[in-house]
Structures are given as C-alpha cells and as structure tokens.
Amino acid sequence: LFFDNASELRWLFLGGNICTQRDFFDVLYNRAGVRSAIDECLVNFNTTEAIRCNYIQSGPDYYCMMNVFNPGGRMAFESIEGNHHQDRGDADVAEVYILSQNTRVVPEVICKTFENMFMLFVSSSRVYFLRSTSFENCLNLEILMLNYNFIASIPDGTFSTTPRLSVMQIVSNRVTEIGNSAFTGSSLNFIDLSDNNIQDFNRIPFEGVNATLYSLLLPFNQISSLSE
C-alpha cells in the first residue's frame, strides 16, 4: 500500500538490510504505477553474490544504478542482471553508479558489458583493491570516481586500456603505492588523490600523463617534501 501511494518518492536506500528475495524488485518496479514513481533503489542481496542494474531513463540520459554484493571478491560475474527499458540496451548506458554496496573489487564485467559508458562512480562500496584488468574494455570511459573506499594501491597497467580517461578521483582511500605505469595509456588531465596515505611525491608516476595533466590534488596525505 505504501508504494501505491508514494507518488513523489524518488530515492529508496536499503543497503545493509536483508533483502534476499529476487521478487523484491518486482514489488518496487513491476506493480502498476510504481515503476515510474521510484527512479532509484539501492539494495544489497546480503546472503548471496549478485550484480544487478536498475536502469534509469531521465530525459535523453540512460544510466544504471547498480547493486553489487561480492564481499570476498571471489565471484567473477559473467553477466549483469536487470531489465532494460523499451528500445534500450547495454550500448545505451552512459553512466554507472555503485553507491553504498559491498564489493571487494570493481567487477570487470562492467566495462565488458557497457562499451559506451563514459562515467563510472563507485562510492562507499568497500572496494579494497584494483586489478590491472579492472578497466579492460573501458575504451570510452572519461570520468572515474572511486571515493570513500579502502584502495591501498593502483597497480601497473590499471588504465592502459582507457585512452579517453581524463578525470580520476580516488579520494578518502588508503593509497600508498602507485605502479610506475599505472596512468600510462590514459589522457588524464585531472587527478584527485586527496586524503590518502601517499608519503613520497616523487614516486607518483607522471610519465604517462605529463603532456595532459593540468590539475593534481593531494591534500591530506603524508607528503613531507617535494625534493628528491
């Protein structure tokens, strides 16, 4: 009855609850009058590994609000659950949002599935590490935000297949190490590594982005000197 009458409801956050039944989404999206009223729902399936998109149509924009539960980082997802809007498909998804979920890594299936995605936003989702293959096939990715996670290192080759990546934020993580070729292959002009554990400025590898970088943000790290 609540959902039948909640005509102005736009956001429903249920992460951290015990939402294990797959028909949970049917309650929110498939009953008459409900799908158009509730544009975003974030739900954790807290007892079984799962990855699912809630596809949102907002004017000409088409994007995915993603639910991910993969706390051990063991599940190599082959596909993403969820039903597209009429006349829309994977190639139409331009933005993907993962907010307050429980995933140990960035699932590689995201870049494999959404070939035209230009923005990926993963915030407060318990990401502990990146793989060198995390962003394979992200050829059109331009903006990447991985804020408020637990990432400690950015390995070699992380962005080797992201030639259009220009903006990267990894804010409020635990970054201490950045591989020598971590940024090579990208077109980064804006890097924000605020509030991490970087100690040695001279070990940040700028070689791959020297010609493109114009904004570098490093406040609230452990840097004590800029000299070699």
XYZ file of C-alpha atoms in Angstrom:
228
model
C 0.000 0.000 0.000
C 2.860 2.394 0.793
C 4.375 2.069 -2.691
C 1.000 2.502 -4.359
C 0.634 5.907 -2.708
C 4.257 7.150 -2.690
C 3.855 9.191 -5.859
C 6.708 11.610 -5.061
C 9.284 9.064 -3.840
C 12.477 9.273 -5.890
C 15.178 7.611 -3.756
C 14.987 4.493 -1.629
C 18.166 3.349 0.121
C 18.018 -0.149 1.610
C 21.682 -1.164 1.596
C 22.726 -3.152 4.644
C 19.348 -4.805 5.087
C 18.499 -8.440 4.475
C 16.924 -8.226 1.036
C 17.433 -11.719 -0.298
C 14.315 -12.383 -2.348
C 14.645 -11.681 -6.059
C 10.980 -10.700 -6.227
C 11.874 -7.718 -4.040
C 12.414 -5.765 -7.231
C 9.045 -6.882 -8.537
C 7.418 -5.119 -5.597
C 9.188 -1.883 -6.473
C 9.165 -1.898 -10.232
C 6.570 -4.181 -11.709
C 3.381 -3.152 -9.981
C 1.148 -0.632 -11.735
C 2.113 2.957 -11.034
C 5.220 2.114 -9.047
C 7.993 1.898 -11.637
C 7.510 5.493 -12.790
C 7.412 6.758 -9.217
C 10.589 5.180 -7.892
C 13.580 6.095 -10.014
C 16.396 4.672 -7.923
C 16.593 1.842 -5.448
C 19.815 0.616 -3.856
C 19.519 -2.839 -2.377
C 22.153 -5.278 -1.116
C 21.493 -9.000 -1.555
C 23.261 -9.814 1.676
C 23.376 -13.604 1.551
C 24.424 -14.430 -1.996
C 26.787 -12.869 -4.546
C 24.842 -10.813 -7.059
C 25.219 -7.959 -9.509
C 22.209 -6.186 -10.941
C 21.376 -2.942 -12.720
C 18.317 -0.816 -12.119
C 18.138 1.048 -15.413
C 17.012 4.657 -15.261
C 15.695 6.762 -18.129
C 15.961 10.501 -17.390
C 15.196 12.541 -20.479
C 17.779 11.579 -23.093
C 20.083 10.099 -20.419
C 20.148 6.380 -19.700
C 22.112 5.045 -16.766
C 22.481 2.184 -14.309
C 22.136 2.229 -10.537
C 23.995 -0.953 -9.666
C 23.581 -3.356 -6.760
C 26.668 -5.459 -6.040
C 27.237 -7.972 -3.275
C 30.614 -9.690 -3.577
C 32.311 -9.286 -0.173
C 35.010 -11.889 -0.770
C 35.854 -10.627 -4.243
C 35.738 -14.220 -5.461
C 32.805 -14.044 -7.847
C 33.843 -13.380 -11.451
C 30.499 -12.253 -12.804
C 29.816 -13.177 -16.420
C 26.719 -11.013 -16.849
C 24.665 -8.296 -15.170
C 21.063 -8.887 -14.182
C 18.302 -6.382 -14.855
C 15.718 -5.480 -17.464
C 16.289 -2.665 -19.939
C 13.676 -0.072 -20.804
C 11.935 -0.497 -24.124
C 14.176 0.171 -27.122
C 17.240 0.453 -24.891
C 20.214 -1.871 -24.423
C 23.706 -2.195 -22.966
C 25.203 0.082 -25.611
C 22.918 2.940 -24.483
C 24.210 3.030 -20.894
C 26.397 6.120 -20.462
C 26.776 6.263 -16.662
C 27.049 3.603 -13.949
C 26.647 4.338 -10.226
C 27.588 1.964 -7.406
C 26.733 3.566 -4.070
C 26.990 2.041 -0.587
C 27.368 -1.525 -1.820
C 29.620 -4.398 -0.722
C 32.109 -5.342 -3.405
C 35.763 -6.066 -2.756
C 36.844 -5.244 -6.309
C 35.494 -3.334 -9.289
C 33.779 -6.093 -11.321
C 35.411 -6.416 -14.744
C 32.060 -7.311 -16.272
C 31.002 -3.644 -16.044
C 33.429 -2.481 -18.734
C 32.798 -5.599 -20.797
C 29.046 -5.004 -20.762
C 28.741 -1.225 -21.174
C 31.077 -0.417 -24.051
C 29.872 3.196 -24.361
C 29.978 4.065 -20.660
C 31.743 7.402 -20.145
C 31.364 7.721 -16.350
C 31.801 5.173 -13.557
C 31.071 6.271 -9.982
C 31.860 3.811 -7.164
C 31.499 5.353 -3.715
C 31.442 3.895 -0.190
C 31.271 0.360 -1.573
C 34.101 -1.428 0.268
C 36.451 -1.664 -2.695
C 39.768 -2.862 -1.268
C 41.921 -3.227 -4.362
C 42.134 -2.645 -8.091
C 43.325 -5.189 -10.618
C 45.325 -4.300 -13.707
C 42.339 -5.697 -15.618
C 39.622 -3.823 -13.699
C 39.018 -1.374 -16.544
C 39.739 -3.514 -19.593
C 37.388 -2.690 -22.459
C 36.593 0.755 -20.969
C 37.619 2.425 -24.207
C 35.102 5.274 -23.850
C 35.475 5.908 -20.112
C 36.163 9.598 -19.435
C 35.331 10.063 -15.735
C 36.189 7.639 -12.921
C 35.352 8.264 -9.257
C 36.289 5.693 -6.599
C 35.819 7.725 -3.450
C 35.418 6.558 0.168
C 36.702 3.026 -0.286
C 39.743 1.128 1.039
C 42.029 1.072 -2.008
C 45.711 0.849 -0.969
C 47.457 0.644 -4.343
C 46.999 1.414 -8.035
C 48.840 -1.327 -9.950
C 50.817 -1.119 -13.180
C 48.624 -1.026 -16.262
C 45.430 -0.092 -14.439
C 44.466 2.494 -17.063
C 46.341 1.070 -20.052
C 43.098 0.495 -21.991
C 41.303 3.733 -21.069
C 42.586 6.149 -23.747
C 39.810 8.720 -23.158
C 40.030 8.807 -19.351
C 40.541 12.454 -18.380
C 39.180 12.763 -14.818
C 40.058 10.445 -11.930
C 39.136 10.778 -8.274
C 40.309 8.289 -5.653
C 39.538 10.348 -2.570
C 39.493 9.162 1.051
C 41.034 5.769 0.458
C 44.318 4.255 1.721
C 46.540 4.693 -1.333
C 50.242 4.335 -0.534
C 51.622 2.770 -3.728
C 51.121 3.683 -7.399
C 52.663 1.478 -10.093
C 55.148 3.044 -12.482
C 52.838 2.547 -15.458
C 49.527 2.950 -13.616
C 48.458 6.044 -15.583
C 50.074 5.148 -18.909
C 47.523 4.745 -21.677
C 45.107 7.328 -20.314
C 44.590 11.016 -21.126
C 44.311 12.172 -17.516
C 44.204 15.921 -17.034
C 42.605 15.896 -13.562
C 43.852 13.626 -10.753
C 42.442 13.879 -7.237
C 44.136 11.679 -4.631
C 43.096 13.711 -1.597
C 43.015 12.105 1.837
C 45.173 9.053 1.236
C 48.486 7.767 2.654
C 50.922 8.914 -0.042
C 54.286 9.785 1.501
C 56.728 10.286 -1.369
C 55.672 12.813 -4.011
C 58.484 11.733 -6.306
C 57.180 8.177 -6.529
C 53.946 9.293 -8.170
C 54.411 8.265 -11.824
C 53.582 11.223 -14.038
C 55.434 9.988 -17.128
C 52.313 8.726 -18.862
C 50.318 11.924 -18.320
C 52.943 14.671 -18.374
C 51.533 16.099 -21.586
C 47.886 16.164 -20.444
C 47.811 16.751 -16.672
C 46.741 20.214 -15.527
C 45.151 19.591 -12.092
C 46.690 17.490 -9.333
C 45.061 17.402 -5.890
C 46.997 15.834 -2.992
C 45.759 17.437 0.260
C 45.583 15.371 3.453
C 48.283 12.861 2.581
C 51.604 12.185 4.363
C 53.866 14.128 1.981
C 56.664 15.929 3.816
C 58.851 17.107 0.924
C 58.764 17.745 -2.817
C 62.525 17.391 -3.293
C 64.196 14.195 -4.416
